[in-house]
Amino acid sequence: AQSVSQHNHHVILSEAASLELGCNYSYGGTVNLFWYVQYPGQHLQLLLKYFSGDPLVKGIKGFEAEFIKSKFSFNLRKPSVQWSDTAEYFCAVNANTGFQKLVFGTGTRLLVSP
Amino acid sequence: DVKVTQSSRYLVKRTGEKVFLECVQDMDHENMFWYRQDPGLGLRLIYFSYDVKMKEKGDIPEGYSVSREKKERFSLILESASTNQTSMYLCASRSQGAANEKLFFGSGTQLSVL
């Protein structure tokens, strides 16, 4: 079965700082990888996803993530955060075969101070 | 835009009560999911359904059951609510397509069991 680890539970940054949130997964086969975001008071929404091709994927609002297969990682990055990026970020994985339930990490709360 | 609607935003129940959480989606999605979200634990899958009248246990099904009599509606049932079921409950749906299809989430139901 798949599992996901997010090592940073809380991150505090100042505006314009660079962001990198770690995500590691465990699964031996081909996977699809996702980052979801939950802004305060809003529902979860997809930030970006990787399923094949270029391992560097770009999402909404200037976010990107890089899939490194050898490290089982899918870290989320943004060069310069804004106050509006304050949210909780979840990494998720599903296997690419059969019926796929999505397994989520424990989430990282990001606070960006103005 | 896909809409996933959860009937209640906040719910307060007493220990031992039978609780119904309702979820309706308007995009003819085959797959529907119930997660619970707890601080520090992320999202954990309770049950999912890949089609009408079909249901499968997720990672934490104990104390819960589900019903999917119509394609658009997926209900989560707490047969006898307990305090450890106090949580945020999230419903999600997804089209049958490829495994990399994104989930659409509802706004959640914050359940408090006293």
Tab-separated table of N, CA, C and O in Angstrom, chain A residues 32 34 36 38 43-44 46 49 51 88 90 94-96 99-102 104-107, chain B residues 31 33 35 37 40-43 45 48 50 59 90 94 99-103 105-107:
chain	number	residue	atom	x	y	z
A	32	ASN	N	0.846	8.309	-9.489
A	32	ASN	CA	0.422	9.664	-9.809
A	32	ASN	C	0.594	10.475	-8.528
A	32	ASN	O	0.287	9.993	-7.433
A	34	PHE	N	0.189	14.315	-6.450
A	34	PHE	CA	-0.645	15.510	-6.409
A	34	PHE	C	-0.221	16.400	-5.245
A	34	PHE	O	0.255	15.913	-4.222
A	36	TYR	N	-2.450	19.261	-3.138
A	36	TYR	CA	-3.708	19.965	-2.929
A	36	TYR	C	-3.459	21.079	-1.914
A	36	TYR	O	-2.597	20.964	-1.036
A	38	GLN	N	-5.480	23.952	0.773
A	38	GLN	CA	-6.718	24.357	1.455
A	38	GLN	C	-6.483	25.736	2.056
A	38	GLN	O	-5.789	25.872	3.067
A	43	HIS	N	-12.584	25.049	0.480
A	43	HIS	CA	-12.452	23.616	0.279
A	43	HIS	C	-11.101	23.282	-0.350
A	43	HIS	O	-10.443	24.151	-0.922
A	44	LEU	N	-10.710	22.054	-0.227
A	44	LEU	CA	-9.470	21.578	-0.845
A	44	LEU	C	-9.551	21.698	-2.357
A	44	LEU	O	-10.556	21.384	-2.969
A	46	LEU	N	-7.033	21.333	-6.154
A	46	LEU	CA	-5.802	20.836	-6.751
A	46	LEU	C	-4.856	21.984	-7.090
A	46	LEU	O	-5.264	22.973	-7.695
A	49	LYS	N	-0.327	18.395	-10.453
A	49	LYS	CA	-0.225	16.940	-10.418
A	49	LYS	C	0.823	16.468	-11.416
A	49	LYS	O	1.116	17.152	-12.400
A	51	PHE	N	1.733	12.864	-13.621
A	51	PHE	CA	1.407	11.474	-13.920
A	51	PHE	C	2.349	10.864	-14.947
A	51	PHE	O	2.508	9.660	-15.014
A	88	GLU	N	-3.000	25.405	4.079
A	88	GLU	CA	-2.479	24.082	4.403
A	88	GLU	C	-2.285	23.323	3.096
A	88	GLU	O	-3.167	23.332	2.230
A	90	PHE	N	-1.288	19.740	1.088
A	90	PHE	CA	-1.296	18.284	1.228
A	90	PHE	C	-0.709	17.633	-0.017
A	90	PHE	O	-1.123	17.923	-1.136
A	94	ASN	N	-1.462	8.213	-5.676
A	94	ASN	CA	-2.165	6.974	-5.932
A	94	ASN	C	-1.379	6.157	-6.944
A	94	ASN	O	-0.602	6.686	-7.728
A	95	ALA	N	-1.561	4.851	-6.854
A	95	ALA	CA	-0.886	3.965	-7.798
A	95	ALA	C	-1.582	4.061	-9.142
A	95	ALA	O	-2.763	4.417	-9.227
A	96	ASN	N	-0.867	3.748	-10.192
A	96	ASN	CA	-1.401	3.951	-11.536
A	96	ASN	C	-2.049	2.701	-12.119
A	96	ASN	O	-2.150	2.549	-13.319
A	99	PHE	N	-8.273	0.343	-9.458
A	99	PHE	CA	-9.042	1.467	-8.929
A	99	PHE	C	-8.177	2.198	-7.933
A	99	PHE	O	-7.625	1.599	-7.029
A	100	GLN	N	-8.068	3.492	-8.091
A	100	GLN	CA	-7.068	4.179	-7.306
A	100	GLN	C	-7.636	5.118	-6.280
A	100	GLN	O	-8.156	6.166	-6.597
A	101	LYS	N	-7.507	4.741	-5.035
A	101	LYS	CA	-7.843	5.662	-3.965
A	101	LYS	C	-6.627	6.531	-3.698
A	101	LYS	O	-5.492	6.087	-3.796
A	102	LEU	N	-6.885	7.748	-3.356
A	102	LEU	CA	-5.818	8.712	-3.139
A	102	LEU	C	-5.414	8.688	-1.660
A	102	LEU	O	-6.260	8.765	-0.776
A	104	PHE	N	-3.297	10.574	1.280
A	104	PHE	CA	-2.797	11.908	1.587
A	104	PHE	C	-1.731	11.872	2.672
A	104	PHE	O	-1.727	11.000	3.552
A	105	GLY	N	-0.855	12.854	2.624
A	105	GLY	CA	0.067	13.091	3.715
A	105	GLY	C	-0.629	13.846	4.840
A	105	GLY	O	-1.816	14.185	4.739
A	106	THR	N	0.115	14.140	5.893
A	106	THR	CA	-0.474	14.767	7.069
A	106	THR	C	-0.638	16.274	6.936
A	106	THR	O	-1.230	16.913	7.787
A	107	GLY	N	-0.094	16.845	5.875
A	107	GLY	CA	-0.303	18.259	5.626
A	107	GLY	C	0.789	19.133	6.223
A	107	GLY	O	1.435	18.779	7.212
B	31	ASN	N	-17.086	7.975	-9.128
B	31	ASN	CA	-16.378	7.704	-7.876
B	31	ASN	C	-16.697	8.754	-6.831
B	31	ASN	O	-16.652	9.957	-7.107
B	33	PHE	N	-16.049	9.630	-2.406
B	33	PHE	CA	-15.168	9.305	-1.281
B	33	PHE	C	-15.616	10.057	-0.033
B	33	PHE	O	-16.099	11.185	-0.118
B	35	TYR	N	-13.664	11.243	3.486
B	35	TYR	CA	-12.454	11.361	4.271
B	35	TYR	C	-12.806	12.046	5.596
B	35	TYR	O	-13.762	12.806	5.675
B	37	GLN	N	-10.726	14.639	8.316
B	37	GLN	CA	-9.531	15.460	8.416
B	37	GLN	C	-9.323	15.851	9.865
B	37	GLN	O	-10.186	16.488	10.480
B	40	GLY	N	-2.841	17.303	12.283
B	40	GLY	CA	-1.670	16.451	12.441
B	40	GLY	C	-1.794	15.076	11.818
B	40	GLY	O	-0.813	14.346	11.736
B	41	LEU	N	-2.987	14.725	11.380
B	41	LEU	CA	-3.196	13.407	10.773
B	41	LEU	C	-3.551	13.495	9.295
B	41	LEU	O	-3.617	12.470	8.607
B	42	GLY	N	-3.805	14.679	8.818
B	42	GLY	CA	-4.147	14.844	7.412
B	42	GLY	C	-5.520	14.284	7.085
B	42	GLY	O	-6.414	14.262	7.934
B	43	LEU	N	-5.686	13.821	5.862
B	43	LEU	CA	-6.943	13.233	5.429
B	43	LEU	C	-6.817	11.713	5.427
B	43	LEU	O	-5.855	11.171	4.881
B	45	LEU	N	-8.954	8.124	4.587
B	45	LEU	CA	-10.087	7.622	3.817
B	45	LEU	C	-10.933	6.674	4.647
B	45	LEU	O	-10.431	5.687	5.204
B	48	PHE	N	-15.166	4.481	0.192
B	48	PHE	CA	-15.335	5.027	-1.129
B	48	PHE	C	-16.294	4.166	-1.931
B	48	PHE	O	-16.592	3.020	-1.556
B	50	TYR	N	-17.190	3.258	-6.102
B	50	TYR	CA	-16.812	3.461	-7.498
B	50	TYR	C	-18.013	3.432	-8.428
B	50	TYR	O	-17.871	3.685	-9.612
B	59	ASP	N	-9.306	3.230	4.788
B	59	ASP	CA	-8.299	2.898	5.795
B	59	ASP	C	-8.834	2.890	7.223
B	59	ASP	O	-8.280	2.227	8.087
B	90	LEU	N	-14.951	15.249	5.021
B	90	LEU	CA	-14.884	15.770	3.668
B	90	LEU	C	-15.374	14.727	2.678
B	90	LEU	O	-14.943	13.582	2.710
B	94	ARG	N	-15.002	12.097	-8.191
B	94	ARG	CA	-14.039	12.048	-9.291
B	94	ARG	C	-14.686	11.270	-10.430
B	94	ARG	O	-15.407	10.305	-10.200
B	99	ALA	N	-6.498	7.313	-13.628
B	99	ALA	CA	-6.187	7.404	-12.201
B	99	ALA	C	-5.674	8.768	-11.807
B	99	ALA	O	-5.652	9.110	-10.633
B	100	ASN	N	-5.258	9.575	-12.800
B	100	ASN	CA	-4.734	10.882	-12.430
B	100	ASN	C	-5.790	11.971	-12.442
B	100	ASN	O	-5.479	13.145	-12.328
B	101	GLU	N	-7.050	11.575	-12.561
B	101	GLU	CA	-8.120	12.568	-12.461
B	101	GLU	C	-8.119	13.195	-11.077
B	101	GLU	O	-7.904	12.516	-10.077
B	102	LYS	N	-8.404	14.476	-11.019
B	102	LYS	CA	-8.390	15.132	-9.715
B	102	LYS	C	-9.688	14.886	-8.967
B	102	LYS	O	-10.721	14.584	-9.559
B	103	LEU	N	-9.608	15.040	-7.648
B	103	LEU	CA	-10.784	14.969	-6.791
B	103	LEU	C	-11.387	16.359	-6.648
B	103	LEU	O	-10.663	17.358	-6.559
B	105	PHE	N	-13.684	18.409	-4.028
B	105	PHE	CA	-14.073	18.299	-2.629
B	105	PHE	C	-15.249	19.205	-2.292
B	105	PHE	O	-15.415	20.298	-2.862
B	106	GLY	N	-16.037	18.759	-1.316
B	106	GLY	CA	-17.029	19.616	-0.711
B	106	GLY	C	-16.378	20.505	0.338
B	106	GLY	O	-15.172	20.403	0.606
B	107	SER	N	-17.176	21.371	0.937
B	107	SER	CA	-16.649	22.315	1.926
B	107	SER	C	-16.443	21.699	3.300
B	107	SER	O	-15.845	22.326	4.167
